[in-house]
C-alpha cells in the first residue's frame, strides 16, 4: 500500500504527540491525548487508526510509532501541493508566495543556497 500523506488537523496533532514521545505505549498515548487535547479514548484510537490505515503509523504489541519522520511527511505534503496546485512548478509557487510580500535577505540567501545545493550544476555552480 502506498502511504497517504494528507493529514487532517486531528491526525497531525496525534502524529506530533507520537513523534515527541515515540516509541509510545498505546495506553500512555491515550492518557497524553486526553491531557493535551481533551480527547476520549475512542477519539484517540480513531485518529490512530486513520494514521495506520494511511500507512504512516504502527501499533505493534501496544507500542505506537510513526513510520515516517515529520520532515518526510511535510516534504511529501509540500511536493503534492506544488504538483497539484502549480503543475509541479516551483518557480510558479514561489511567484505566488511572494506576490504580495518581500523576502528577507536571509530567505533569499537560503533559497540561493538550496538552488546551489540541489540545482544539478545549473549556472556553472
PDB file of C-alpha atoms in Angstrom:
ATOM      1  CA  UNK A   1       0.000   0.000   0.000  1.00  0.00           C
ATOM      2  CA  UNK A   2       1.242   3.432  -0.954  1.00  0.00           C
ATOM      3  CA  UNK A   3       1.264   5.790   2.063  1.00  0.00           C
ATOM      4  CA  UNK A   4      -1.192   8.688   2.093  1.00  0.00           C
ATOM      5  CA  UNK A   5       0.498  11.848   3.362  1.00  0.00           C
ATOM      6  CA  UNK A   6      -2.576  14.063   3.588  1.00  0.00           C
ATOM      7  CA  UNK A   7      -3.438  14.541   7.268  1.00  0.00           C
ATOM      8  CA  UNK A   8      -6.392  16.148   8.984  1.00  0.00           C
ATOM      9  CA  UNK A   9      -5.735  18.590  11.819  1.00  0.00           C
ATOM     10  CA  UNK A  10      -6.577  15.902  14.384  1.00  0.00           C
ATOM     11  CA  UNK A  11      -4.264  13.375  12.729  1.00  0.00           C
ATOM     12  CA  UNK A  12      -1.480  15.952  12.667  1.00  0.00           C
ATOM     13  CA  UNK A  13      -1.946  16.681  16.379  1.00  0.00           C
ATOM     14  CA  UNK A  14      -1.753  12.982  17.229  1.00  0.00           C
ATOM     15  CA  UNK A  15       1.258  12.467  14.951  1.00  0.00           C
ATOM     16  CA  UNK A  16       3.056  15.360  16.678  1.00  0.00           C
ATOM     17  CA  UNK A  17       2.332  13.802  20.070  1.00  0.00           C
ATOM     18  CA  UNK A  18       3.657  10.428  18.894  1.00  0.00           C
ATOM     19  CA  UNK A  19       6.813  11.912  17.339  1.00  0.00           C
ATOM     20  CA  UNK A  20       7.602  13.764  20.543  1.00  0.00           C
ATOM     21  CA  UNK A  21       7.320  10.611  22.647  1.00  0.00           C
ATOM     22  CA  UNK A  22       7.921   7.570  20.449  1.00  0.00           C
ATOM     23  CA  UNK A  23       8.033   4.728  20.878  1.00  0.00           C
ATOM     24  CA  UNK A  24       4.923   5.222  22.947  1.00  0.00           C
ATOM     25  CA  UNK A  25       2.783   2.705  24.830  1.00  0.00           C
ATOM     26  CA  UNK A  26      -0.757   2.961  23.480  1.00  0.00           C
ATOM     27  CA  UNK A  27      -2.262   3.489  26.934  1.00  0.00           C
ATOM     28  CA  UNK A  28       0.209   6.307  27.623  1.00  0.00           C
ATOM     29  CA  UNK A  29      -0.737   7.842  24.251  1.00  0.00           C
ATOM     30  CA  UNK A  30      -4.392   7.771  25.359  1.00  0.00           C
ATOM     31  CA  UNK A  31      -3.569   9.488  28.654  1.00  0.00           C
ATOM     32  CA  UNK A  32      -1.448  12.116  26.913  1.00  0.00           C
ATOM     33  CA  UNK A  33      -4.098  12.838  24.257  1.00  0.00           C
ATOM     34  CA  UNK A  34      -6.728  13.217  26.964  1.00  0.00           C
ATOM     35  CA  UNK A  35      -4.488  15.570  28.950  1.00  0.00           C
ATOM     36  CA  UNK A  36      -3.231  17.602  25.955  1.00  0.00           C
ATOM     37  CA  UNK A  37      -6.292  17.644  23.677  1.00  0.00           C
ATOM     38  CA  UNK A  38      -9.209  16.638  25.908  1.00  0.00           C
ATOM     39  CA  UNK A  39      -9.786  13.581  23.700  1.00  0.00           C
ATOM     40  CA  UNK A  40     -11.622  10.452  24.763  1.00  0.00           C
ATOM     41  CA  UNK A  41     -10.029   7.041  24.265  1.00  0.00           C
ATOM     42  CA  UNK A  42     -12.246   6.387  21.225  1.00  0.00           C
ATOM     43  CA  UNK A  43     -11.194   9.654  19.547  1.00  0.00           C
ATOM     44  CA  UNK A  44      -7.523   8.858  20.056  1.00  0.00           C
ATOM     45  CA  UNK A  45      -7.861   5.318  18.706  1.00  0.00           C
ATOM     46  CA  UNK A  46      -9.937   6.516  15.740  1.00  0.00           C
ATOM     47  CA  UNK A  47      -7.243   9.010  14.739  1.00  0.00           C
ATOM     48  CA  UNK A  48      -4.520   6.410  15.308  1.00  0.00           C
ATOM     49  CA  UNK A  49      -6.446   4.011  13.059  1.00  0.00           C
ATOM     50  CA  UNK A  50      -6.562   6.678  10.356  1.00  0.00           C
ATOM     51  CA  UNK A  51      -2.767   7.149  10.614  1.00  0.00           C
ATOM     52  CA  UNK A  52      -2.256   3.373  10.454  1.00  0.00           C
ATOM     53  CA  UNK A  53      -4.660   2.987   7.505  1.00  0.00           C
ATOM     54  CA  UNK A  54      -2.729   5.717   5.674  1.00  0.00           C
ATOM     55  CA  UNK A  55       0.473   3.719   6.201  1.00  0.00           C
ATOM     56  CA  UNK A  56       2.034   6.401   8.402  1.00  0.00           C
ATOM     57  CA  UNK A  57       1.957   4.811  11.880  1.00  0.00           C
ATOM     58  CA  UNK A  58       2.075   1.420  13.541  1.00  0.00           C
ATOM     59  CA  UNK A  59       0.661  -0.082  16.720  1.00  0.00           C
ATOM     60  CA  UNK A  60       2.556  -3.319  17.356  1.00  0.00           C
ATOM     61  CA  UNK A  61       2.197  -5.086  20.700  1.00  0.00           C
ATOM     62  CA  UNK A  62       0.587  -1.926  22.138  1.00  0.00           C
ATOM     63  CA  UNK A  63       3.567   0.225  21.136  1.00  0.00           C
ATOM     64  CA  UNK A  64       2.787   3.139  18.832  1.00  0.00           C
ATOM     65  CA  UNK A  65       5.318   4.678  16.441  1.00  0.00           C
ATOM     66  CA  UNK A  66       5.285   6.793  13.322  1.00  0.00           C
ATOM     67  CA  UNK A  67       6.699   5.117  10.200  1.00  0.00           C
ATOM     68  CA  UNK A  68       7.879   8.412   8.673  1.00  0.00           C
ATOM     69  CA  UNK A  69       9.588  11.395  10.230  1.00  0.00           C
ATOM     70  CA  UNK A  70       7.848  14.740  10.486  1.00  0.00           C
ATOM     71  CA  UNK A  71      10.225  16.134   7.843  1.00  0.00           C
ATOM     72  CA  UNK A  72       9.429  13.282   5.432  1.00  0.00           C
ATOM     73  CA  UNK A  73       5.691  13.861   5.746  1.00  0.00           C
ATOM     74  CA  UNK A  74       5.977  17.631   5.389  1.00  0.00           C
ATOM     75  CA  UNK A  75       8.239  17.238   2.339  1.00  0.00           C
ATOM     76  CA  UNK A  76       5.759  14.888   0.661  1.00  0.00           C
ATOM     77  CA  UNK A  77       2.790  17.145   1.515  1.00  0.00           C
ATOM     78  CA  UNK A  78       4.687  20.114   0.080  1.00  0.00           C
ATOM     79  CA  UNK A  79       5.592  18.277  -3.140  1.00  0.00           C
ATOM     80  CA  UNK A  80       1.995  17.168  -3.597  1.00  0.00           C
ATOM     81  CA  UNK A  81       0.712  20.714  -3.017  1.00  0.00           C
ATOM     82  CA  UNK A  82       3.110  22.176  -5.592  1.00  0.00           C
ATOM     83  CA  UNK A  83       2.273  19.369  -8.043  1.00  0.00           C
ATOM     84  CA  UNK A  84      -1.496  19.710  -7.617  1.00  0.00           C
ATOM     85  CA  UNK A  85      -1.713  23.491  -7.397  1.00  0.00           C
ATOM     86  CA  UNK A  86       1.134  24.715  -9.613  1.00  0.00           C
ATOM     87  CA  UNK A  87       1.596  21.813 -12.026  1.00  0.00           C
ATOM     88  CA  UNK A  88       4.826  20.909 -10.261  1.00  0.00           C
ATOM     89  CA  UNK A  89       6.365  24.322 -10.965  1.00  0.00           C
ATOM     90  CA  UNK A  90       8.412  25.514  -8.013  1.00  0.00           C
ATOM     91  CA  UNK A  91       9.018  28.923  -9.678  1.00  0.00           C
ATOM     92  CA  UNK A  92       5.232  29.406 -10.031  1.00  0.00           C
ATOM     93  CA  UNK A  93       4.795  28.522  -6.355  1.00  0.00           C
ATOM     94  CA  UNK A  94       7.496  30.999  -5.281  1.00  0.00           C
ATOM     95  CA  UNK A  95       5.992  33.687  -7.521  1.00  0.00           C
ATOM     96  CA  UNK A  96       2.576  33.154  -5.923  1.00  0.00           C
ATOM     97  CA  UNK A  97       4.053  33.049  -2.424  1.00  0.00           C
ATOM     98  CA  UNK A  98       5.963  36.291  -2.903  1.00  0.00           C
ATOM     99  CA  UNK A  99       3.320  38.161  -4.930  1.00  0.00           C
ATOM    100  CA  UNK A 100       2.294  40.392  -2.006  1.00  0.00           C
ATOM    101  CA  UNK A 101       5.366  40.252   0.196  1.00  0.00           C
ATOM    102  CA  UNK A 102       9.101  40.739   0.093  1.00  0.00           C
ATOM    103  CA  UNK A 103      11.554  38.017   1.001  1.00  0.00           C
ATOM    104  CA  UNK A 104      14.049  38.871   3.699  1.00  0.00           C
ATOM    105  CA  UNK A 105      17.733  38.855   2.788  1.00  0.00           C
ATOM    106  CA  UNK A 106      18.057  35.703   4.935  1.00  0.00           C
ATOM    107  CA  UNK A 107      15.296  33.966   2.961  1.00  0.00           C
ATOM    108  CA  UNK A 108      16.928  34.957  -0.340  1.00  0.00           C
ATOM    109  CA  UNK A 109      20.273  33.599   0.875  1.00  0.00           C
ATOM    110  CA  UNK A 110      18.607  30.343   1.957  1.00  0.00           C
ATOM    111  CA  UNK A 111      16.908  29.971  -1.422  1.00  0.00           C
ATOM    112  CA  UNK A 112      20.177  30.636  -3.250  1.00  0.00           C
ATOM    113  CA  UNK A 113      21.882  28.024  -1.091  1.00  0.00           C
ATOM    114  CA  UNK A 114      19.154  25.477  -1.869  1.00  0.00           C
ATOM    115  CA  UNK A 115      19.412  26.197  -5.588  1.00  0.00           C
ATOM    116  CA  UNK A 116      23.192  25.783  -5.470  1.00  0.00           C
ATOM    117  CA  UNK A 117      22.865  22.594  -3.432  1.00  0.00           C
ATOM    118  CA  UNK A 118      20.071  20.974  -5.480  1.00  0.00           C
ATOM    119  CA  UNK A 119      20.381  22.674  -8.850  1.00  0.00           C
ATOM    120  CA  UNK A 120      22.293  19.899 -10.553  1.00  0.00           C
ATOM    121  CA  UNK A 121      25.122  22.155 -11.638  1.00  0.00           C
ATOM    122  CA  UNK A 122      22.895  24.746 -13.304  1.00  0.00           C
ATOM    123  CA  UNK A 123      24.606  28.063 -13.826  1.00  0.00           C
ATOM    124  CA  UNK A 124      28.146  26.712 -13.501  1.00  0.00           C
ATOM    125  CA  UNK A 125      27.904  26.491  -9.670  1.00  0.00           C
TER     126      UNK A 125
END
